[in-house]
Coordinates of C-alpha atoms in Angstrom, one line a residue:
M1 CA 0.0 0.0 0.0
L2 CA 1.3 3.4 -0.9
N3 CA 1.9 5.8 2.0
M4 CA 0.1 8.9 0.8
K5 CA 0.9 10.7 4.1
F6 CA 4.6 10.8 3.3
P7 CA 5.3 14.5 3.0
L8 CA 7.3 14.3 -0.2
F9 CA 5.2 11.7 -1.9
E10 CA 2.9 13.9 -3.9
F11 CA 5.8 16.2 -4.9
R12 CA 7.8 13.2 -6.1
L13 CA 4.9 12.4 -8.3
F14 CA 4.9 15.9 -9.6
Q15 CA 8.6 15.7 -10.2
L16 CA 8.1 12.5 -12.3
Q17 CA 5.3 14.2 -14.1
I18 CA 7.6 17.0 -15.2
F19 CA 10.3 14.7 -16.4
F20 CA 8.4 11.9 -17.9
N21 CA 5.9 13.9 -20.0
L22 CA 8.3 16.8 -20.8
W23 CA 5.6 19.2 -19.5
L24 CA 8.3 21.6 -18.3
L25 CA 8.0 23.3 -21.7
L26 CA 4.4 24.1 -21.1
F27 CA 5.1 25.6 -17.6
I28 CA 7.9 27.7 -19.1
I29 CA 5.6 29.0 -21.8
A30 CA 2.8 29.7 -19.3
N31 CA 5.3 31.9 -17.4
T32 CA 6.4 33.7 -20.6
P33 CA 4.6 36.8 -21.9
R34 CA 2.3 36.0 -24.8
S35 CA 3.3 37.7 -28.0
Y36 CA 1.5 39.2 -31.0
A37 CA 3.0 36.3 -33.0
S38 CA 0.9 33.8 -31.1
D39 CA -2.3 35.6 -32.1
V40 CA -1.3 35.6 -35.7
F41 CA -0.4 31.9 -35.5
K42 CA -3.7 31.1 -33.9
N43 CA -5.7 32.7 -36.8
K44 CA -3.5 31.0 -39.4
V45 CA -3.0 27.4 -38.1
S46 CA -4.9 26.6 -35.0
L47 CA -8.2 25.8 -36.8
S48 CA -10.7 23.2 -35.8
T49 CA -11.2 20.0 -37.8
V50 CA -14.3 21.5 -39.4
E51 CA -12.5 24.7 -40.4
I52 CA -9.6 22.8 -41.8
I53 CA -11.8 20.6 -44.0
Q54 CA -13.8 23.7 -45.2
K55 CA -10.6 25.6 -45.9
N56 CA -9.5 22.8 -48.2
G57 CA -12.7 23.1 -50.2
Y58 CA -14.8 20.3 -48.9
A59 CA -18.3 20.2 -47.4
V60 CA -18.4 19.0 -43.8
E61 CA -21.1 17.9 -41.4
I62 CA -21.0 17.6 -37.6
H63 CA -22.8 14.7 -36.1
E64 CA -23.3 13.6 -32.4
V65 CA -23.8 10.1 -31.3
V66 CA -24.6 8.9 -27.8
T67 CA -22.9 5.7 -26.5
E68 CA -24.7 3.1 -24.4
D69 CA -22.9 4.5 -21.3
G70 CA -23.9 8.1 -22.0
Y71 CA -20.8 9.7 -23.7
I72 CA -21.7 12.1 -26.5
L73 CA -19.2 11.7 -29.3
E74 CA -18.7 14.3 -32.1
M75 CA -18.1 12.9 -35.6
H76 CA -17.1 14.9 -38.7
R77 CA -18.4 13.7 -42.1
I78 CA -17.1 14.6 -45.5
P79 CA -20.3 13.9 -47.5
R80 CA -19.1 15.1 -50.9
N81 CA -15.8 15.5 -52.7
R82 CA -14.1 18.8 -53.5
R83 CA -16.0 19.0 -56.8
N84 CA -19.2 18.8 -54.7
Q85 CA -20.1 15.4 -56.1
D86 CA -21.9 12.7 -54.0
P87 CA -20.1 9.5 -53.1
T88 CA -20.1 6.8 -55.8
K89 CA -18.7 3.8 -53.8
N90 CA -20.8 1.1 -52.1
H91 CA -19.7 1.5 -48.5
P92 CA -18.8 4.5 -46.2
V93 CA -15.4 4.7 -44.6
F94 CA -15.0 5.2 -40.9
V95 CA -11.6 6.5 -39.6
H96 CA -10.3 6.5 -36.0
H97 CA -7.4 8.6 -34.6
G98 CA -4.7 7.5 -32.3
L99 CA -3.8 8.0 -28.6
L100 CA -4.2 11.6 -27.4
G101 CA -5.4 12.5 -30.9
S102 CA -8.5 13.7 -32.6
S103 CA -10.1 13.9 -36.0
A104 CA -7.8 16.9 -36.7
D105 CA -4.9 14.5 -37.0
W106 CA -6.2 13.1 -40.3
V107 CA -6.7 16.5 -42.0
L108 CA -4.2 19.0 -40.5
A109 CA -1.7 18.4 -43.3
G110 CA -4.2 19.5 -46.0
A111 CA -5.7 17.9 -49.0
N112 CA -2.4 17.0 -50.6
M113 CA -1.6 14.7 -47.7
S114 CA -4.9 14.0 -46.0
L115 CA -6.2 10.4 -46.4
P116 CA -9.9 11.2 -45.6
M117 CA -9.9 14.1 -48.2
Q118 CA -8.3 11.9 -50.8
L119 CA -10.8 9.1 -50.1
S120 CA -13.6 11.6 -50.5
D121 CA -12.2 12.5 -53.9
A122 CA -12.0 8.8 -54.8
G123 CA -15.8 8.6 -54.2
F124 CA -16.1 7.5 -50.6
D125 CA -18.4 8.8 -47.9
V126 CA -15.9 9.5 -45.1
W127 CA -16.6 9.8 -41.4
L128 CA -14.0 10.9 -38.8
T129 CA -14.7 10.0 -35.2
N130 CA -13.5 11.4 -31.9
C131 CA -13.3 9.1 -28.9
R132 CA -14.6 10.0 -25.4
G133 CA -12.5 12.5 -23.5
N134 CA -10.7 14.3 -26.4
T135 CA -11.2 17.9 -27.5
Y136 CA -14.4 17.2 -29.4
S137 CA -16.0 14.6 -27.2
R138 CA -16.2 16.0 -23.7
K139 CA -19.9 15.7 -23.1
H140 CA -22.1 13.2 -21.3
T141 CA -25.8 12.7 -20.7
S142 CA -25.3 12.8 -16.9
L143 CA -21.7 13.5 -16.0
T144 CA -19.3 16.4 -16.4
V145 CA -15.6 16.6 -17.0
N146 CA -15.1 17.7 -13.4
Q147 CA -16.2 14.3 -12.1
N148 CA -13.9 11.3 -11.6
A149 CA -16.6 9.1 -13.1
F150 CA -16.3 10.8 -16.5
W151 CA -12.7 9.9 -16.8
D152 CA -13.1 6.3 -15.6
F153 CA -12.4 4.6 -18.9
S154 CA -9.7 2.7 -20.6
I155 CA -9.3 1.5 -24.2
D156 CA -11.7 -1.3 -23.3
E157 CA -14.7 1.1 -23.1
I158 CA -13.9 2.8 -26.3
G159 CA -13.9 -0.6 -28.1
K160 CA -17.0 -1.8 -26.4
Y161 CA -19.1 1.4 -26.5
D162 CA -17.7 4.2 -28.7
L163 CA -17.1 2.1 -31.8
P164 CA -20.4 0.2 -31.8
A165 CA -22.4 3.5 -31.3
A166 CA -20.5 5.2 -34.1
I167 CA -20.9 2.3 -36.5
D168 CA -24.6 1.9 -35.9
Y169 CA -25.1 5.6 -36.5
I170 CA -23.1 5.7 -39.7
L171 CA -24.9 2.7 -41.2
I172 CA -28.3 4.2 -40.4
E173 CA -27.3 7.6 -41.8
T174 CA -25.9 6.2 -45.0
N175 CA -28.5 3.4 -45.4
S176 CA -25.7 0.9 -45.6
S177 CA -25.2 -2.6 -44.2
Q178 CA -21.4 -2.5 -43.9
L179 CA -18.6 0.0 -43.8
H180 CA -14.8 0.1 -44.2
Y181 CA -12.8 0.8 -41.0
I182 CA -9.4 2.5 -41.0
G183 CA -7.6 2.9 -37.7
F184 CA -4.3 4.6 -36.7
S185 CA -2.4 3.4 -33.6
M186 CA -5.0 3.3 -30.8
G187 CA -7.6 3.3 -33.5
T188 CA -6.5 -0.2 -34.3
S189 CA -6.4 -1.3 -30.7
V190 CA -10.0 -0.3 -30.0
F191 CA -11.1 -2.1 -33.2
F192 CA -9.5 -5.4 -32.1
I193 CA -11.3 -5.0 -28.8
M194 CA -14.7 -4.3 -30.4
A195 CA -14.3 -7.2 -32.8
S196 CA -13.4 -9.5 -29.9
E197 CA -15.8 -8.3 -27.2
R198 CA -18.7 -7.3 -29.5
P199 CA -18.5 -10.0 -32.2
E200 CA -22.0 -9.1 -33.5
Y201 CA -20.4 -6.1 -35.1
Q202 CA -18.0 -8.1 -37.2
P203 CA -20.5 -8.6 -40.1
K204 CA -20.9 -4.8 -40.3
I205 CA -17.3 -4.4 -41.3
R206 CA -16.5 -4.6 -45.0
S207 CA -12.8 -4.4 -44.5
Q208 CA -10.3 -3.1 -41.8
I209 CA -7.0 -1.4 -42.4
S210 CA -4.6 -0.9 -39.5
L211 CA -2.0 1.9 -39.8
A212 CA 0.8 1.5 -37.2
P213 CA -1.2 -1.3 -35.5
V214 CA -1.0 -1.6 -31.8
A215 CA -2.0 -4.6 -29.7
Y216 CA 1.1 -6.2 -28.2
L217 CA 3.7 -3.7 -26.8
T218 CA 6.1 -6.0 -25.1
N219 CA 9.1 -5.3 -27.3
S220 CA 8.5 -1.5 -27.6
R221 CA 11.8 0.5 -27.7
S222 CA 10.1 3.9 -27.2
I223 CA 11.5 6.0 -24.4
V224 CA 8.0 6.0 -22.7
K225 CA 8.3 2.3 -22.0
H226 CA 11.0 3.1 -19.4
F227 CA 8.4 5.1 -17.5
A228 CA 5.6 2.5 -17.7
V229 CA 6.4 1.1 -14.2
Y230 CA 5.4 4.4 -12.7
S231 CA 1.9 4.4 -14.4
K232 CA 0.0 3.2 -11.3
I233 CA 1.1 6.0 -9.0
I234 CA 0.9 8.6 -11.7
N235 CA -2.6 7.4 -12.4
T236 CA -3.4 7.9 -8.7
M237 CA -1.9 11.4 -8.8
F238 CA -4.1 12.4 -11.8
Q239 CA -7.2 11.1 -10.0
R240 CA -6.5 13.6 -7.3
I241 CA -5.3 16.6 -9.2
S242 CA -7.4 16.5 -12.4
K243 CA -10.2 13.9 -11.6
G244 CA -8.4 11.4 -13.9
M245 CA -8.1 13.7 -17.0
F246 CA -4.8 13.3 -18.8
M247 CA -3.1 15.9 -21.1
P248 CA -6.1 17.8 -22.4
H249 CA -5.7 20.5 -25.1
F250 CA -4.0 23.5 -23.3
R251 CA -4.6 27.1 -24.3
T252 CA -0.8 27.4 -24.3
Q253 CA -0.4 24.8 -27.1
D254 CA -1.0 27.5 -29.8
F255 CA 1.8 29.6 -28.2
L256 CA 4.1 26.5 -28.0
A257 CA 3.4 25.9 -31.7
S258 CA 4.1 29.5 -32.6
T259 CA 7.4 29.7 -30.7
L260 CA 9.4 26.7 -29.8
C261 CA 8.0 24.5 -32.6
T262 CA 8.2 27.2 -35.3
E263 CA 11.8 28.4 -34.9
K264 CA 14.0 25.9 -36.8
L265 CA 16.6 25.2 -34.0
T266 CA 14.1 24.6 -31.2
R267 CA 11.7 22.9 -33.5
N268 CA 14.3 20.3 -34.5
I269 CA 15.8 19.9 -31.1
I270 CA 12.8 20.0 -28.8
C271 CA 9.6 19.3 -30.8
E272 CA 11.0 16.9 -33.3
T273 CA 13.8 15.0 -31.6
C274 CA 12.7 15.1 -28.0
F275 CA 9.0 14.8 -28.4
I276 CA 8.4 12.8 -31.6
F277 CA 11.5 10.8 -32.5
S278 CA 12.3 9.6 -28.9
I279 CA 8.7 8.2 -28.6
C280 CA 7.9 7.2 -32.2
G281 CA 11.2 6.5 -33.9
S282 CA 13.7 8.8 -35.8
D283 CA 13.0 9.7 -39.4
P284 CA 14.9 12.9 -40.2
Y285 CA 14.3 12.4 -44.0
D286 CA 10.7 11.7 -44.7
F287 CA 8.9 13.0 -41.6
D288 CA 7.4 16.4 -42.5
A289 CA 8.8 18.7 -39.8
D290 CA 7.0 21.6 -41.3
L291 CA 3.8 20.1 -39.9
I292 CA 5.0 20.3 -36.3
P293 CA 3.4 23.6 -35.5
S294 CA 0.1 22.3 -36.7
I295 CA 0.5 19.0 -34.9
T296 CA 1.4 20.7 -31.7
S297 CA -1.6 23.0 -31.9
H298 CA -4.0 20.0 -32.0
S299 CA -2.1 17.3 -30.0
P300 CA -2.3 16.2 -27.2
A301 CA -6.1 16.4 -27.4
G302 CA -6.7 14.7 -24.0
T303 CA -7.8 11.3 -22.7
S304 CA -8.0 9.6 -19.3
A305 CA -5.1 8.6 -17.0
K306 CA -6.7 5.2 -16.8
L307 CA -6.4 4.7 -20.5
T308 CA -2.7 5.6 -20.6
T309 CA -2.2 3.3 -17.7
H310 CA -3.8 0.5 -19.7
Y311 CA -1.3 1.0 -22.4
A312 CA 1.5 1.1 -19.8
Q313 CA 0.3 -2.3 -18.5
L314 CA 0.5 -3.8 -22.0
M315 CA 4.1 -2.6 -22.3
L316 CA 4.9 -4.6 -19.1
K317 CA 3.0 -7.7 -20.2
D318 CA 3.2 -10.3 -23.0
T319 CA -0.5 -10.3 -23.7
F320 CA -3.2 -8.1 -25.2
C321 CA -5.6 -8.0 -22.3
Q322 CA -8.2 -5.9 -20.4
Y323 CA -7.4 -3.4 -17.7
D324 CA -5.5 -4.8 -14.7
Y325 CA -7.0 -3.6 -11.4
G326 CA -4.7 -5.8 -9.3
T327 CA -5.4 -9.3 -7.9
A328 CA -8.2 -8.5 -5.5
M329 CA -10.1 -6.1 -7.8
N330 CA -9.7 -8.4 -10.8
M331 CA -11.5 -11.1 -8.8
R332 CA -14.4 -8.6 -8.3
V333 CA -14.5 -7.3 -11.8
Y334 CA -13.5 -10.4 -13.9
N335 CA -13.9 -13.3 -11.4
S336 CA -10.2 -14.0 -12.1
T337 CA -6.9 -12.9 -10.5
V338 CA -5.7 -11.8 -13.9
P339 CA -7.5 -9.7 -16.6
P340 CA -9.0 -11.6 -19.6
T341 CA -7.1 -11.5 -22.9
Y342 CA -8.8 -10.3 -26.0
D343 CA -9.6 -13.2 -28.4
L344 CA -8.0 -12.0 -31.6
K345 CA -8.4 -15.4 -33.2
S346 CA -12.1 -15.0 -33.2
I347 CA -12.0 -12.0 -35.6
Q348 CA -13.3 -13.0 -39.0
V349 CA -13.0 -9.6 -40.7
P350 CA -10.6 -9.1 -43.7
I351 CA -7.7 -7.1 -42.1
T352 CA -4.7 -5.4 -43.6
L353 CA -1.7 -4.4 -41.4
I354 CA 0.6 -1.6 -42.6
Y355 CA 3.6 -0.8 -40.4
G356 CA 6.8 1.1 -40.2
E357 CA 10.1 -0.8 -39.9
N358 CA 11.5 2.0 -37.7
D359 CA 8.4 2.3 -35.5
I360 CA 9.9 2.0 -32.0
L361 CA 6.5 2.2 -30.3
S362 CA 4.8 -0.7 -32.1
V363 CA 7.8 -2.6 -33.3
V364 CA 7.9 -5.2 -36.1
K365 CA 8.2 -8.1 -33.7
D366 CA 5.0 -7.2 -31.9
V367 CA 3.1 -6.4 -35.1
T368 CA 4.2 -9.8 -36.4
K369 CA 2.8 -11.5 -33.3
L370 CA -0.5 -9.7 -33.9
K371 CA -0.4 -10.8 -37.5
D372 CA -0.1 -14.5 -36.4
Q373 CA -3.2 -14.1 -34.3
L374 CA -5.5 -12.9 -37.1
P375 CA -7.2 -15.7 -39.1
K376 CA -8.5 -13.5 -41.9
L377 CA -5.5 -11.4 -42.6
M378 CA -5.6 -10.0 -46.2
D379 CA -2.2 -8.4 -46.3
F380 CA 0.8 -7.5 -44.1
F381 CA 3.4 -5.1 -45.4
P382 CA 5.8 -2.3 -44.3
V383 CA 5.9 1.2 -45.7
D384 CA 8.5 1.6 -48.4
N385 CA 10.9 3.6 -46.2
P386 CA 13.4 1.9 -43.9
Y387 CA 13.1 4.8 -41.4
C388 CA 9.3 4.9 -41.3
N389 CA 8.3 5.7 -37.7
H390 CA 5.0 5.5 -35.9
V391 CA 3.6 8.9 -37.1
D392 CA 5.0 8.8 -40.6
L393 CA 1.8 6.9 -41.6
L394 CA 0.0 10.2 -41.1
W395 CA 2.6 12.9 -41.6
S396 CA 5.4 11.9 -43.9
K397 CA 6.3 13.9 -47.0
D398 CA 5.5 10.9 -49.2
V399 CA 2.4 9.9 -47.4
T400 CA 0.2 10.0 -50.5
I401 CA 2.4 7.7 -52.5
K402 CA 3.6 5.3 -49.8
I403 CA 0.4 5.1 -47.6
N404 CA -2.7 6.8 -49.0
N405 CA -2.5 5.3 -52.5
P406 CA -2.1 1.7 -51.3
V407 CA -5.0 2.2 -48.8
K408 CA -7.2 3.5 -51.6
E409 CA -6.3 0.5 -53.7
I410 CA -7.3 -1.9 -50.9
L411 CA -10.6 -0.1 -50.3
L412 CA -11.5 -0.1 -54.0
K413 CA -10.7 -3.9 -54.2
T414 CA -12.7 -4.8 -51.0
D415 CA -15.6 -2.4 -51.8
D416 CA -16.7 -4.8 -54.6
M417 CA -15.3 -8.0 -53.1
D418 CA -17.8 -10.8 -52.8
W419 CA -17.4 -12.3 -49.3
I420 CA -19.6 -13.8 -46.7
Y421 CA -18.9 -13.4 -43.0
P422 CA -17.9 -16.9 -41.8
G423 CA -18.5 -16.4 -38.1
P424 CA -21.7 -16.8 -35.9
N425 CA -25.0 -16.0 -37.6
F426 CA -25.5 -12.5 -36.3
S427 CA -28.2 -10.3 -37.8
L428 CA -26.8 -7.0 -39.2
D429 CA -29.5 -5.2 -37.2
T430 CA -28.6 -6.9 -33.9
K431 CA -27.6 -4.5 -31.1
D432 CA -26.3 -6.2 -28.1
T433 CA -27.5 -4.5 -24.9
S434 CA -25.6 -6.8 -22.5
Y435 CA -23.3 -3.9 -21.6
N436 CA -26.0 -1.5 -20.5
N437 CA -26.0 -2.6 -16.9
V438 CA -22.3 -3.2 -16.4
E439 CA -21.2 -1.9 -13.0
K440 CA -18.4 0.6 -13.6
I441 CA -15.6 0.6 -11.1
I442 CA -15.3 4.3 -10.2
Y443 CA -12.3 5.7 -8.3
N444 CA -13.3 6.6 -4.8
G445 CA -10.0 7.6 -3.2
N446 CA -9.3 4.0 -2.0
L447 CA -5.8 3.1 -3.3
S448 CA -6.7 -0.6 -2.9
L449 CA -8.5 -0.3 -6.2
Y450 CA -5.2 -0.1 -8.0
P451 CA -2.3 -2.6 -8.1
T452 CA -0.1 -1.9 -5.1
T453 CA 3.5 -0.9 -5.7
N454 CA 6.1 0.3 -3.2
S455 CA 7.1 3.7 -4.7
Y456 CA 10.4 3.5 -2.9
D457 CA 11.4 0.5 -5.0
L458 CA 11.0 2.5 -8.2
L459 CA 14.0 3.8 -10.1
G460 CA 14.9 7.3 -9.3
L461 CA 16.0 10.1 -11.6
D462 CA 19.7 9.4 -10.6
F463 CA 19.3 6.0 -12.4
F464 CA 17.9 7.7 -15.5
K465 CA 20.7 10.2 -15.5
G466 CA 23.4 7.6 -15.1
N467 CA 21.9 5.4 -17.8
L468 CA 20.6 8.1 -20.0
D469 CA 22.9 7.5 -23.0
T470 CA 22.1 3.8 -23.0
L471 CA 18.4 4.5 -22.9
I472 CA 18.6 7.0 -25.8
R473 CA 20.8 4.7 -27.9
N474 CA 18.1 2.0 -27.6
T475 CA 15.6 4.3 -29.5
M476 CA 18.0 4.9 -32.4
P477 CA 17.5 3.0 -35.7
I478 CA 20.3 1.0 -37.4
S479 CA 21.9 3.2 -39.9
I480 CA 22.0 2.3 -43.6
D481 CA 24.9 4.5 -44.6
D482 CA 27.5 6.8 -43.1
N483 CA 25.3 9.9 -43.5
D484 CA 22.6 8.3 -41.5
T485 CA 25.1 7.4 -38.8
E486 CA 26.2 11.0 -38.5
E487 CA 22.6 12.2 -38.3
F488 CA 21.5 9.8 -35.6
E489 CA 24.7 10.5 -33.5
R490 CA 23.8 14.1 -33.6
Q491 CA 20.2 13.3 -32.4
R492 CA 21.6 11.2 -29.6
K493 CA 23.8 14.1 -28.4
V494 CA 20.9 16.5 -28.5
L495 CA 18.7 14.2 -26.4
N496 CA 21.4 13.7 -23.9
V497 CA 21.9 17.4 -23.4
V498 CA 18.2 18.2 -23.2
L499 CA 17.1 15.4 -20.9
E500 CA 20.1 15.8 -18.6
N501 CA 19.1 19.5 -18.2
M502 CA 15.6 18.5 -17.4
I503 CA 16.7 15.8 -14.9
D504 CA 18.9 18.4 -13.1
F505 CA 16.0 20.8 -13.0
S506 CA 13.6 18.2 -11.5
V507 CA 16.1 17.2 -8.9
S508 CA 16.7 20.9 -8.0
I509 CA 13.0 21.3 -7.4
D510 CA 13.0 18.4 -5.0
T511 CA 15.9 19.9 -3.1
E512 CA 14.4 23.3 -2.9
N513 CA 11.0 21.9 -1.8
K514 CA 12.6 21.1 1.6
R515 CA 12.9 24.8 2.3
S516 CA 10.0 25.9 0.1
H517 CA 8.2 29.1 0.4
Q518 CA 5.6 30.9 -1.6
G519 CA 6.8 31.7 -5.0
Y520 CA 9.8 29.3 -5.1
F521 CA 8.4 27.4 -8.0
S522 CA 7.8 30.3 -10.3
N523 CA 11.3 31.7 -9.3
K524 CA 12.9 28.4 -10.2
I525 CA 11.0 28.3 -13.5
S526 CA 12.2 31.9 -14.3
N527 CA 15.8 30.8 -13.5
W528 CA 15.6 27.8 -15.7
V529 CA 14.2 29.9 -18.6
E530 CA 17.3 32.0 -18.3
K531 CA 19.4 28.8 -18.3
L532 CA 17.6 27.5 -21.4
S533 CA 18.6 30.6 -23.3
T534 CA 22.2 30.7 -22.1
D535 CA 23.7 27.5 -20.6
F536 CA 21.6 25.2 -22.7
L537 CA 22.7 26.6 -26.0
K538 CA 26.3 26.7 -24.6
D539 CA 26.0 22.9 -23.8
L540 CA 24.9 22.3 -27.4
R541 CA 27.8 24.2 -28.7
E542 CA 30.2 22.3 -26.5
T543 CA 29.0 19.0 -27.9
K544 CA 29.7 20.5 -31.4
I545 CA 26.1 19.8 -32.6
D546 CA 25.1 21.7 -35.7
Y547 CA 21.4 21.3 -35.8
D548 CA 20.4 24.1 -38.2
R549 CA 19.2 21.7 -40.8
N550 CA 16.2 21.8 -43.1

C-alpha cells in the first residue's frame, strides 16, 4: 500500500510528471509573456477540424452520437468531394485517430496529404470520429468533465461502447449494411477490442485497415516504456489533481506551436527529436517537420489517465488484455486474478496491417505477433521507407504515394469484393445491450482499487541520468549508410543534453522543496528559462552539434 501521508510523496509524483511527460516546456511558456505572433499563428494554423476541411474546399457535417454508457461523441463527415459530387462507392469509410489524438490529425496536413480528403475525392463517404475525452467529445448525458466518473475509462470502453455506437449511427445515416474501417495506432487497438468483445459487429465491417497497428507492446523501444512502471502511482496522482483527466488540449499549445515549434533550432531539437522521435522513432528524412506547429496546436487532445495506464500495463505484459486492477479487484471485476485477454483469433474480418520498420513504439516483432493471431489477414506489409516511424503513416512527406494510394487500392478492391462473414450467424441489425447494466468501477479515493507498488522500490532520476545515454541509444535505428550514422549520432547528443538538463532541473525542485516558500516554483522556472537561453545553447555548442538543418 502506498503511504500517501509521506510529505514528499505527492511532490515526487509531480517531479516525475515534469520529467516523464516533458511538461516543463508548457510551464515555461505559461510563465512567458504572450506575444502578438501567437495571435497571428492562432488565426493561421490553429483551426478546428471542421475549419480545416472547409478551408481545403470540402463540405463537412457535424454529427453527435450517444454511447450506451452516456458519452456524447462528435463525428465529422465529408459527405461530398471537392467537386461537390456525391459518393459513388458502395460503402462508407470510418476512420479513427490514435492516442491523445482527434479527427484533426487526419486533416491538418491539408488535401495533398490527408487520407480522408483523398478518399472523398475517390468517391467514398468519409466519417471521422472522436473518442470519449478528447477535444471534441467531452460531453455526457449525466456526467461532467469535473467528475472522476467521467474519466473512468480505458481503451476497453472505447472498443465496447464508442465504436459500436458510431458504426450503428453511420450505417443508419448512410443506409448501408457495412462500412470500411481505418484505424491509426490506438484506433487499431480499439477495433480489435470491439471485434473480440462485441462479435455481433464483425458482419458490419466490410474491411479493416490498420495503420501502425497496436496490440502487443512487449518489445517496444520507445522511451516512454521506461516510465511504464510508474503508471500506477501517476494514475493515482491524476485522479487527485485532475479527476483522472490526462493531457487535455491546453490554451498554451498554440503559443508553443508558434514559438518553440516554429523556430528551426528549437523545432528540430525540442519538438521533433525530444517529443516525436524519442517516442515514435527517428526519421529525419521523410517525416514532414513543417507540420510540427500544426500537430502541436492539436495534440495532445486529451484522454483519461486510466487509458494511458492500460497501455503502460500492456508494455509490461506479454498479452493483449483488459485493464489490470490488481489481484483483489480483478476477482471482483473479472472473477479472475488476472484480466482476460482479447480473443484475436475470433476476428473474422478481412484485415490489412501496414507498419513502419523503424516504429519503436509498435515494433515489427510485436506487429508480427499480432499478424499471427488474425485468421482472416488480407495483407501485411511495411511502408516503403526503412526509417518509417509511428507517425509517418500520417505525416510523412511521401504519405500519399507510400500510404494513401495503397490504402485506396485496398478499399477499391474490397468495396466490390464478394465475401460472406464466416462467423456466428448475427443479424446485421442486432444491437447487443448486454453492456447496458455493467457496473463501472469508479475511483473513490481508495488506493486498494489499484495494483499496489512500493514507490520507494521504483527507479529514481539518478538512475535515468546515469543510464541516459544507453536508454537513448536504444531508441535509435540501425543506420543504412554513413550519412545516417552521423545524423543519428547528432540526435543522440541532443537528447542527452536536453534530458540531462531536465533531470537536473527536476532534482533541484525536489531539493528546494525542503525549504520551500511561496513563489519558489515560479522563481525556479524563471531561473531555468534563463538557463535555457544561455547555458543550454552553450551545452549544445560544447557538444559540437550543428542542428540548423532543413
